[in-house]
CSV table of C-alpha atoms in Angstrom, one decimal:
chain,number,residue,atom,x,y,z
A,1,ALA,CA,286.6,67.2,67.6
A,2,GLN,CA,284.1,65.2,64.9
A,3,ARG,CA,281.1,65.7,64.0
A,4,VAL,CA,277.8,66.5,61.7
A,5,THR,CA,275.5,69.1,61.7
A,6,GLN,CA,271.8,68.8,59.9
A,7,PRO,CA,270.3,72.1,60.6
A,8,GLU,CA,267.0,71.1,59.8
A,9,LYS,CA,264.9,69.8,62.8
A,10,LEU,CA,261.3,69.0,60.2
A,11,LEU,CA,261.7,69.8,56.7
A,12,SER,CA,258.2,69.7,54.5
A,13,VAL,CA,257.4,70.2,50.9
A,14,PHE,CA,255.1,69.4,48.6
A,15,LYS,CA,254.4,66.7,46.0
A,16,GLY,CA,256.6,67.1,42.8
A,17,ALA,CA,258.1,69.8,44.6
A,18,PRO,CA,263.3,69.4,44.1
A,19,VAL,CA,263.8,69.2,47.9
A,20,GLU,CA,267.5,69.1,49.3
A,21,LEU,CA,268.8,67.6,53.0
A,22,LYS,CA,271.5,69.8,54.2
A,23,CYS,CA,274.3,67.9,56.1
A,24,ASN,CA,277.7,69.6,56.9
A,25,TYR,CA,281.5,67.5,58.6
A,26,SER,CA,284.0,68.6,60.3
A,27,TYR,CA,287.5,66.0,60.0
A,28,SER,CA,291.0,67.1,58.0
A,29,GLY,CA,290.6,64.1,57.2
A,30,SER,CA,288.8,62.4,53.7
A,31,PRO,CA,286.2,60.9,55.7
A,32,GLU,CA,284.0,58.3,54.1
A,33,LEU,CA,280.2,60.1,54.0
A,34,PHE,CA,276.5,57.7,54.1
A,35,TRP,CA,272.7,58.4,53.9
A,36,TYR,CA,270.8,56.5,55.4
A,37,VAL,CA,266.7,56.5,55.6
A,38,GLN,CA,264.3,54.7,58.1
A,39,TYR,CA,260.8,54.9,56.6
A,40,SER,CA,257.9,54.9,60.0
A,41,ARG,CA,257.4,52.3,61.9
A,42,GLN,CA,261.0,50.2,60.0
A,43,ARG,CA,264.6,49.7,60.7
A,44,LEU,CA,267.4,52.0,59.8
A,45,GLN,CA,268.6,51.4,56.8
A,46,LEU,CA,271.7,52.2,54.3
A,47,LEU,CA,269.9,54.9,51.1
A,48,LEU,CA,273.8,55.8,49.5
A,49,ARG,CA,277.8,56.4,50.2
A,50,HIS,CA,279.1,59.2,48.1
A,51,ILE,CA,282.2,56.9,47.8
A,52,SER,CA,279.3,55.0,44.7
A,53,ARG,CA,278.8,57.7,43.6
A,54,GLU,CA,275.1,56.5,42.8
A,55,SER,CA,271.4,57.6,42.5
A,56,ILE,CA,269.1,55.6,44.8
A,57,LYS,CA,265.1,56.0,44.4
A,58,GLY,CA,265.7,59.7,42.2
A,59,PHE,CA,268.4,60.6,44.7
A,60,THR,CA,271.7,62.2,44.9
A,61,ALA,CA,274.2,63.8,47.1
A,62,ASP,CA,278.1,64.8,46.5
A,63,LEU,CA,280.8,65.1,48.7
A,64,ASN,CA,281.9,69.1,48.2
A,65,LYS,CA,285.2,68.5,50.5
A,66,GLY,CA,285.4,72.8,49.6
A,67,GLU,CA,282.3,73.2,52.0
A,68,THR,CA,282.9,70.0,54.1
A,69,SER,CA,279.3,69.7,53.2
A,70,PHE,CA,277.3,66.2,52.1
A,71,HIS,CA,274.0,67.6,50.6
A,72,LEU,CA,271.3,64.8,49.8
A,73,LYS,CA,269.2,66.0,46.7
A,74,LYS,CA,265.2,64.8,44.4
A,75,PRO,CA,264.6,66.8,41.9
A,76,PHE,CA,261.5,65.9,42.0
A,77,ALA,CA,259.3,64.7,46.2
A,78,GLN,CA,256.8,62.1,46.6
A,79,GLU,CA,255.2,60.9,49.3
A,80,GLU,CA,256.5,57.1,49.5
A,81,ASP,CA,259.7,59.8,50.6
A,82,SER,CA,258.5,60.7,53.5
A,83,ALA,CA,260.7,59.4,56.3
A,84,MET,CA,263.6,60.9,59.0
A,85,TYR,CA,266.5,60.7,57.6
A,86,TYR,CA,270.4,60.8,58.9
A,87,CYS,CA,273.8,61.8,57.7
A,88,ALA,CA,276.8,60.2,58.6
A,89,PHE,CA,280.4,58.8,58.1
A,90,THR,CA,283.6,56.9,59.1
A,91,SER,CA,286.6,58.0,59.7
A,92,GLY,CA,290.8,57.2,58.8
A,93,SER,CA,290.5,53.9,61.2
A,94,ALA,CA,287.5,54.1,62.8
A,95,ARG,CA,284.7,50.9,61.5
A,96,GLN,CA,282.4,53.2,63.4
A,97,LEU,CA,279.3,55.3,62.1
A,98,THR,CA,279.1,59.7,62.9
A,99,PHE,CA,275.9,60.3,62.7
A,100,GLY,CA,274.4,63.2,62.4
A,101,SER,CA,270.6,64.6,64.8
A,102,GLY,CA,269.0,63.9,61.4
A,103,THR,CA,266.0,65.6,59.1
A,104,GLN,CA,261.8,65.1,59.6
A,105,LEU,CA,261.2,65.1,55.8
A,106,THR,CA,257.0,65.5,54.9
A,107,VAL,CA,256.0,65.3,51.0
A,108,LEU,CA,252.3,66.6,51.2
A,109,PRO,CA,249.9,65.7,49.5
B,1,GLY,CA,267.9,35.3,54.7
B,2,ALA,CA,267.4,36.5,58.2
B,3,GLY,CA,268.5,40.6,59.0
B,4,VAL,CA,270.5,41.7,62.6
B,5,SER,CA,267.4,40.6,66.1
B,6,GLN,CA,267.6,42.9,69.0
B,7,THR,CA,265.5,40.7,71.7
B,8,PRO,CA,263.7,42.2,73.6
B,9,SER,CA,261.7,45.1,72.2
B,10,ASN,CA,260.8,46.4,74.9
B,11,LYS,CA,262.3,46.2,78.3
B,12,VAL,CA,261.0,48.7,81.8
B,13,THR,CA,262.9,48.1,84.3
B,14,GLU,CA,263.2,49.7,87.2
B,15,LYS,CA,266.9,51.9,88.5
B,16,GLY,CA,269.1,50.2,90.1
B,17,LYS,CA,268.5,46.8,88.2
B,18,TYR,CA,270.3,44.9,86.3
B,19,VAL,CA,269.3,44.5,81.7
B,20,GLU,CA,271.0,42.7,79.1
B,21,LEU,CA,270.1,43.1,75.4
B,22,ARG,CA,270.5,40.2,73.2
B,23,CYS,CA,272.1,41.2,69.5
B,24,ASP,CA,271.7,38.6,66.3
B,25,PRO,CA,273.8,39.7,63.3
B,26,ILE,CA,273.2,38.4,60.2
B,27,SER,CA,274.6,34.7,60.0
B,28,GLY,CA,278.5,35.2,58.1
B,29,HIS,CA,279.5,38.7,59.4
B,30,THR,CA,282.3,39.4,61.8
B,31,ALA,CA,282.1,43.1,63.2
B,32,LEU,CA,278.9,43.7,64.5
B,33,TYR,CA,277.8,47.5,66.3
B,34,TRP,CA,275.6,48.6,69.6
B,35,TYR,CA,274.6,52.0,69.3
B,36,ARG,CA,272.4,53.8,71.9
B,37,GLN,CA,270.2,57.0,70.5
B,38,SER,CA,268.5,59.3,72.2
B,39,LEU,CA,265.1,60.8,71.8
B,40,GLY,CA,265.8,63.6,69.0
B,41,GLN,CA,269.4,62.5,68.6
B,42,GLY,CA,271.2,60.7,66.0
B,43,PRO,CA,272.6,56.8,66.5
B,44,GLU,CA,276.0,57.8,68.8
B,45,PHE,CA,278.6,54.1,68.7
B,46,LEU,CA,279.1,52.6,71.4
B,47,ILE,CA,281.5,49.5,71.1
B,48,TYR,CA,282.5,47.7,68.3
B,49,PHE,CA,282.9,43.2,68.0
B,50,GLN,CA,285.5,41.6,65.1
B,51,GLY,CA,285.1,39.2,65.5
B,52,THR,CA,285.0,37.8,69.5
B,53,GLY,CA,286.6,40.6,71.0
B,54,ALA,CA,286.2,44.0,71.3
B,55,ALA,CA,287.5,46.3,68.5
B,56,ASP,CA,286.5,50.1,69.5
B,57,ASP,CA,284.9,50.3,73.1
B,58,SER,CA,285.5,53.6,73.4
B,59,GLY,CA,281.7,55.3,73.0
B,60,LEU,CA,280.7,52.9,76.3
B,61,PRO,CA,279.6,55.9,78.5
B,62,ASN,CA,280.7,54.3,82.0
B,63,ASP,CA,282.1,51.2,83.2
B,64,ARG,CA,278.5,50.0,84.0
B,65,PHE,CA,277.6,48.7,81.0
B,66,PHE,CA,279.4,46.2,79.1
B,67,ALA,CA,279.3,44.1,76.1
B,68,VAL,CA,280.2,40.4,74.9
B,69,ARG,CA,279.8,38.2,72.2
B,70,PRO,CA,281.6,35.6,73.5
B,71,GLU,CA,280.8,32.8,70.0
B,72,GLY,CA,281.9,36.1,67.4
B,73,SER,CA,277.5,35.6,66.7
B,74,VAL,CA,275.2,36.9,69.5
B,75,SER,CA,276.5,39.8,71.2
B,76,THR,CA,274.9,41.1,74.7
B,77,LEU,CA,274.6,44.4,76.0
B,78,LYS,CA,274.9,44.6,79.1
B,79,ILE,CA,273.8,47.9,82.0
B,80,GLN,CA,274.6,47.2,86.0
B,81,ARG,CA,272.9,49.3,88.0
B,82,THR,CA,270.7,51.1,85.3
B,83,GLU,CA,270.1,54.8,86.0
B,84,ARG,CA,267.1,57.1,84.2
B,85,GLY,CA,269.3,58.3,82.1
B,86,ASP,CA,269.9,55.4,80.2
B,87,SER,CA,266.1,55.1,78.8
B,88,ALA,CA,267.0,55.6,75.1
B,89,VAL,CA,266.9,52.5,72.0
B,90,TYR,CA,270.5,50.4,71.7
B,91,LEU,CA,271.1,50.2,68.0
B,92,CYS,CA,272.8,47.3,67.5
B,93,ALA,CA,274.1,46.4,64.0
B,94,SER,CA,276.5,43.9,61.9
B,95,SER,CA,279.0,44.5,59.1
B,96,LEU,CA,280.3,41.4,56.7
B,97,ASN,CA,283.5,42.2,57.8
B,98,LEU,CA,285.5,45.6,59.4
B,99,GLY,CA,286.5,46.9,56.0
B,100,ASP,CA,283.4,47.3,54.5
B,101,PRO,CA,281.7,49.9,56.3
B,102,LYS,CA,277.9,48.9,54.9
B,103,GLN,CA,276.3,48.0,58.1
B,104,PHE,CA,272.6,46.6,58.4
B,105,PHE,CA,270.8,47.6,61.5
B,106,GLY,CA,268.2,45.3,63.9
B,107,PRO,CA,264.9,47.6,65.1
B,108,GLY,CA,266.3,48.2,68.6
B,109,THR,CA,265.3,47.5,71.4
B,110,ARG,CA,263.8,50.5,73.9
B,111,LEU,CA,265.4,50.5,77.3
B,112,THR,CA,262.2,53.2,79.7
B,113,VAL,CA,264.8,53.5,83.3
B,114,LEU,CA,261.5,53.7,85.6
Protein backbone atom coordinates (compact mmCIF):
# COMPACT_ATOMS: atom_id res chain seq x y z
CA ALA A 1 0.00 0.00 0.00
CA GLN A 2 1.11 3.55 -0.63
CA ARG A 3 2.23 5.07 2.61
CA VAL A 4 4.22 7.95 4.06
CA THR A 5 6.01 7.46 7.36
CA GLN A 6 7.20 10.25 9.61
CA PRO A 7 8.80 8.43 12.52
CA GLU A 8 9.03 11.39 14.90
CA LYS A 9 5.82 12.83 16.30
CA LEU A 10 7.73 15.46 18.29
CA LEU A 11 11.11 17.04 17.66
CA SER A 12 12.78 19.76 19.72
CA VAL A 13 15.98 21.58 18.82
CA PHE A 14 17.69 24.72 20.07
CA LYS A 15 17.77 27.88 17.99
CA GLY A 16 20.75 27.84 15.65
CA ALA A 17 21.06 24.06 15.67
CA PRO A 18 20.59 21.94 12.55
CA VAL A 19 17.28 20.20 12.13
CA GLU A 20 16.22 17.20 10.07
CA LEU A 21 12.65 15.95 9.83
CA LYS A 22 12.49 12.42 8.48
CA CYS A 23 10.11 11.15 5.83
CA ASN A 24 10.01 7.76 4.16
CA TYR A 25 7.53 6.61 1.55
CA SER A 26 6.47 3.29 0.10
CA TYR A 27 5.58 3.36 -3.57
CA SER A 28 7.02 1.37 -6.42
CA GLY A 29 6.67 4.04 -9.09
CA SER A 30 7.88 7.63 -9.38
CA PRO A 31 6.15 9.76 -6.78
CA GLU A 32 6.07 13.50 -6.50
CA LEU A 33 7.03 14.53 -2.95
CA PHE A 34 6.02 17.56 -0.93
CA TRP A 35 6.48 19.11 2.48
CA TYR A 36 3.52 21.01 3.91
CA VAL A 37 3.69 23.16 7.06
CA GLN A 38 1.04 24.35 9.49
CA TYR A 39 1.97 27.20 11.81
CA SER A 40 -0.04 27.75 14.95
CA ARG A 41 -3.59 28.88 14.15
CA GLN A 42 -2.88 28.99 10.42
CA ARG A 43 -3.95 26.79 7.57
CA LEU A 44 -1.89 24.06 5.96
CA GLN A 45 0.42 25.45 3.30
CA LEU A 46 2.93 24.11 0.84
CA LEU A 47 6.55 24.53 1.92
CA LEU A 48 8.39 22.88 -0.94
CA ARG A 49 8.21 20.27 -3.73
CA HIS A 50 11.01 17.91 -4.70
CA ILE A 51 10.51 18.64 -8.37
CA SER A 52 11.32 22.33 -7.84
CA ARG A 53 14.62 21.60 -6.12
CA GLU A 54 14.32 24.91 -4.30
CA SER A 55 15.15 26.21 -0.83
CA ILE A 56 12.27 27.83 1.03
CA LYS A 57 12.87 29.65 4.33
CA GLY A 58 16.26 27.94 4.44
CA PHE A 59 14.73 24.44 4.19
CA THR A 60 15.78 21.90 1.58
CA ALA A 61 14.72 18.34 0.88
CA ASP A 62 16.32 15.81 -1.44
CA LEU A 63 14.50 12.84 -2.88
CA ASN A 64 16.52 9.65 -2.34
CA LYS A 65 14.86 6.96 -4.44
CA GLY A 66 17.25 4.27 -3.20
CA GLU A 67 16.26 4.87 0.41
CA THR A 68 12.71 6.03 -0.52
CA SER A 69 13.25 9.07 1.65
CA PHE A 70 12.56 12.79 1.42
CA HIS A 71 13.99 14.25 4.61
CA LEU A 72 13.57 17.97 5.33
CA LYS A 73 16.66 19.82 6.51
CA LYS A 74 17.69 23.23 7.72
CA PRO A 75 21.21 24.05 8.89
CA PHE A 76 20.25 26.69 11.47
CA ALA A 77 16.79 26.45 13.01
CA GLN A 78 14.89 29.61 13.99
CA GLU A 79 12.15 29.97 16.60
CA GLU A 80 9.66 30.90 13.87
CA ASP A 81 10.21 27.46 12.33
CA SER A 82 8.20 25.94 15.18
CA ALA A 83 5.21 24.30 13.48
CA MET A 84 3.67 20.99 12.41
CA TYR A 85 5.31 19.56 9.30
CA TYR A 86 3.69 17.01 7.01
CA CYS A 87 5.37 15.02 4.28
CA ALA A 88 3.08 14.07 1.38
CA PHE A 89 3.16 12.57 -2.07
CA THR A 90 1.11 12.07 -5.20
CA SER A 91 1.61 9.07 -7.44
CA GLY A 92 0.96 8.17 -11.04
CA SER A 93 -2.35 9.47 -12.27
CA ALA A 94 -3.70 10.02 -8.76
CA ARG A 95 -3.84 13.70 -7.96
CA GLN A 96 -4.78 13.47 -4.30
CA LEU A 97 -2.11 13.86 -1.65
CA THR A 98 -1.17 11.03 0.70
CA PHE A 99 0.08 12.53 3.95
CA GLY A 100 2.25 11.30 6.77
CA SER A 101 1.08 11.74 10.35
CA GLY A 102 3.22 14.84 10.87
CA THR A 103 6.09 15.99 13.06
CA GLN A 104 5.66 18.80 15.57
CA LEU A 105 8.86 20.82 15.52
CA THR A 106 9.67 23.07 18.46
CA VAL A 107 12.66 25.37 18.25
CA LEU A 108 13.76 26.39 21.72
CA PRO A 109 15.37 29.79 22.45
CA GLY B 1 -7.34 37.49 -3.75
CA ALA B 2 -9.18 35.45 -1.17
CA GLY B 3 -8.00 31.96 -0.37
CA VAL B 4 -10.09 28.85 0.06
CA SER B 5 -12.88 29.43 2.56
CA GLN B 6 -14.89 26.88 4.52
CA THR B 7 -18.07 27.23 6.54
CA PRO B 8 -18.89 26.70 9.27
CA SER B 9 -15.57 26.80 11.11
CA ASN B 10 -17.07 24.63 13.85
CA LYS B 11 -20.06 22.31 13.83
CA VAL B 12 -21.41 20.41 16.82
CA THR B 13 -24.14 17.90 16.12
CA GLU B 14 -25.79 14.89 17.69
CA LYS B 15 -25.32 11.31 16.62
CA GLY B 16 -27.74 10.43 13.84
CA LYS B 17 -28.14 13.96 12.50
CA TYR B 18 -27.38 15.19 8.99
CA VAL B 19 -24.69 17.84 8.34
CA GLU B 20 -23.47 19.85 5.38
CA LEU B 21 -20.01 21.39 5.15
CA ARG B 22 -19.29 24.02 2.54
CA CYS B 23 -16.12 24.86 0.61
CA ASP B 24 -15.51 27.90 -1.55
CA PRO B 25 -12.35 27.38 -3.66
CA ILE B 26 -10.04 30.01 -5.06
CA SER B 27 -11.70 31.71 -8.03
CA GLY B 28 -10.65 30.04 -11.27
CA HIS B 29 -9.48 26.81 -9.67
CA THR B 30 -11.14 23.89 -11.39
CA ALA B 31 -9.86 21.10 -9.13
CA LEU B 32 -11.27 20.73 -5.61
CA TYR B 33 -10.33 18.21 -2.93
CA TRP B 34 -11.82 17.11 0.38
CA TYR B 35 -9.70 15.60 3.15
CA ARG B 36 -10.47 14.49 6.69
CA GLN B 37 -8.00 14.92 9.54
CA SER B 38 -8.46 13.01 12.75
CA LEU B 39 -6.64 13.96 15.94
CA GLY B 40 -2.93 13.20 15.74
CA GLN B 41 -3.08 12.16 12.09
CA GLY B 42 -2.31 13.72 8.75
CA PRO B 43 -5.12 14.61 6.35
CA GLU B 44 -6.72 11.66 4.57
CA PHE B 45 -8.16 11.97 1.09
CA LEU B 46 -11.93 11.69 0.65
CA ILE B 47 -12.88 12.90 -2.85
CA TYR B 48 -11.82 15.27 -5.58
CA PHE B 49 -13.59 17.09 -8.36
CA GLN B 50 -12.50 18.37 -11.73
CA GLY B 51 -15.17 20.90 -12.63
CA THR B 52 -18.59 19.58 -11.67
CA GLY B 53 -17.80 15.88 -11.76
CA ALA B 54 -16.30 13.74 -9.03
CA ALA B 55 -13.08 12.48 -10.61
CA ASP B 56 -12.24 10.15 -7.72
CA ASP B 57 -14.41 9.38 -4.69
CA SER B 58 -12.47 6.33 -3.57
CA GLY B 59 -11.63 7.90 -0.20
CA LEU B 60 -15.21 8.28 0.99
CA PRO B 61 -15.48 5.88 3.95
CA ASN B 62 -19.05 4.70 3.28
CA ASP B 63 -22.32 5.68 1.63
CA ARG B 64 -23.23 8.08 4.43
CA PHE B 65 -20.76 10.51 2.87
CA PHE B 66 -21.55 12.36 -0.33
CA ALA B 67 -20.20 15.50 -1.99
CA VAL B 68 -21.44 17.73 -4.79
CA ARG B 69 -20.13 20.61 -6.84
CA PRO B 70 -23.07 21.49 -9.09
CA GLU B 71 -21.70 24.59 -10.77
CA GLY B 72 -18.03 23.73 -10.72
CA SER B 73 -17.18 26.19 -7.94
CA VAL B 74 -18.60 25.80 -4.42
CA SER B 75 -18.69 22.25 -3.06
CA THR B 76 -20.74 20.75 -0.25
CA LEU B 77 -19.76 17.66 1.71
CA LYS B 78 -22.82 15.92 3.11
CA ILE B 79 -22.81 13.41 5.94
CA GLN B 80 -25.95 11.47 6.80
CA ARG B 81 -26.71 9.71 10.09
CA THR B 82 -23.56 11.08 11.71
CA GLU B 83 -21.59 8.86 14.08
CA ARG B 84 -19.16 9.78 16.84
CA GLY B 85 -16.34 8.43 14.69
CA ASP B 86 -17.06 11.11 12.09
CA SER B 87 -15.67 13.74 14.46
CA ALA B 88 -12.65 15.30 12.76
CA VAL B 89 -11.45 18.40 10.93
CA TYR B 90 -12.67 18.39 7.35
CA LEU B 91 -10.29 20.18 5.00
CA CYS B 92 -10.95 21.47 1.53
CA ALA B 93 -8.25 22.34 -1.00
CA SER B 94 -8.22 23.63 -4.54
CA SER B 95 -5.71 23.75 -7.36
CA LEU B 96 -5.67 25.46 -10.73
CA ASN B 97 -6.48 22.17 -12.44
CA LEU B 98 -5.88 18.46 -11.88
CA GLY B 99 -2.53 18.68 -13.59
CA ASP B 100 -1.28 21.23 -11.06
CA PRO B 101 -0.17 19.46 -7.87
CA LYS B 102 0.06 22.66 -5.81
CA GLN B 103 -2.98 22.54 -3.57
CA PHE B 104 -4.19 25.49 -1.48
CA PHE B 105 -5.97 24.54 1.71
CA GLY B 106 -8.85 26.11 3.56
CA PRO B 107 -8.94 26.58 7.33
CA GLY B 108 -11.09 23.49 7.84
CA THR B 109 -14.38 22.72 9.56
CA ARG B 110 -14.12 21.06 12.95
CA LEU B 111 -17.01 18.59 13.23
CA THR B 112 -17.92 17.20 16.63
CA VAL B 113 -20.54 14.49 16.88
CA LEU B 114 -21.89 14.05 20.42
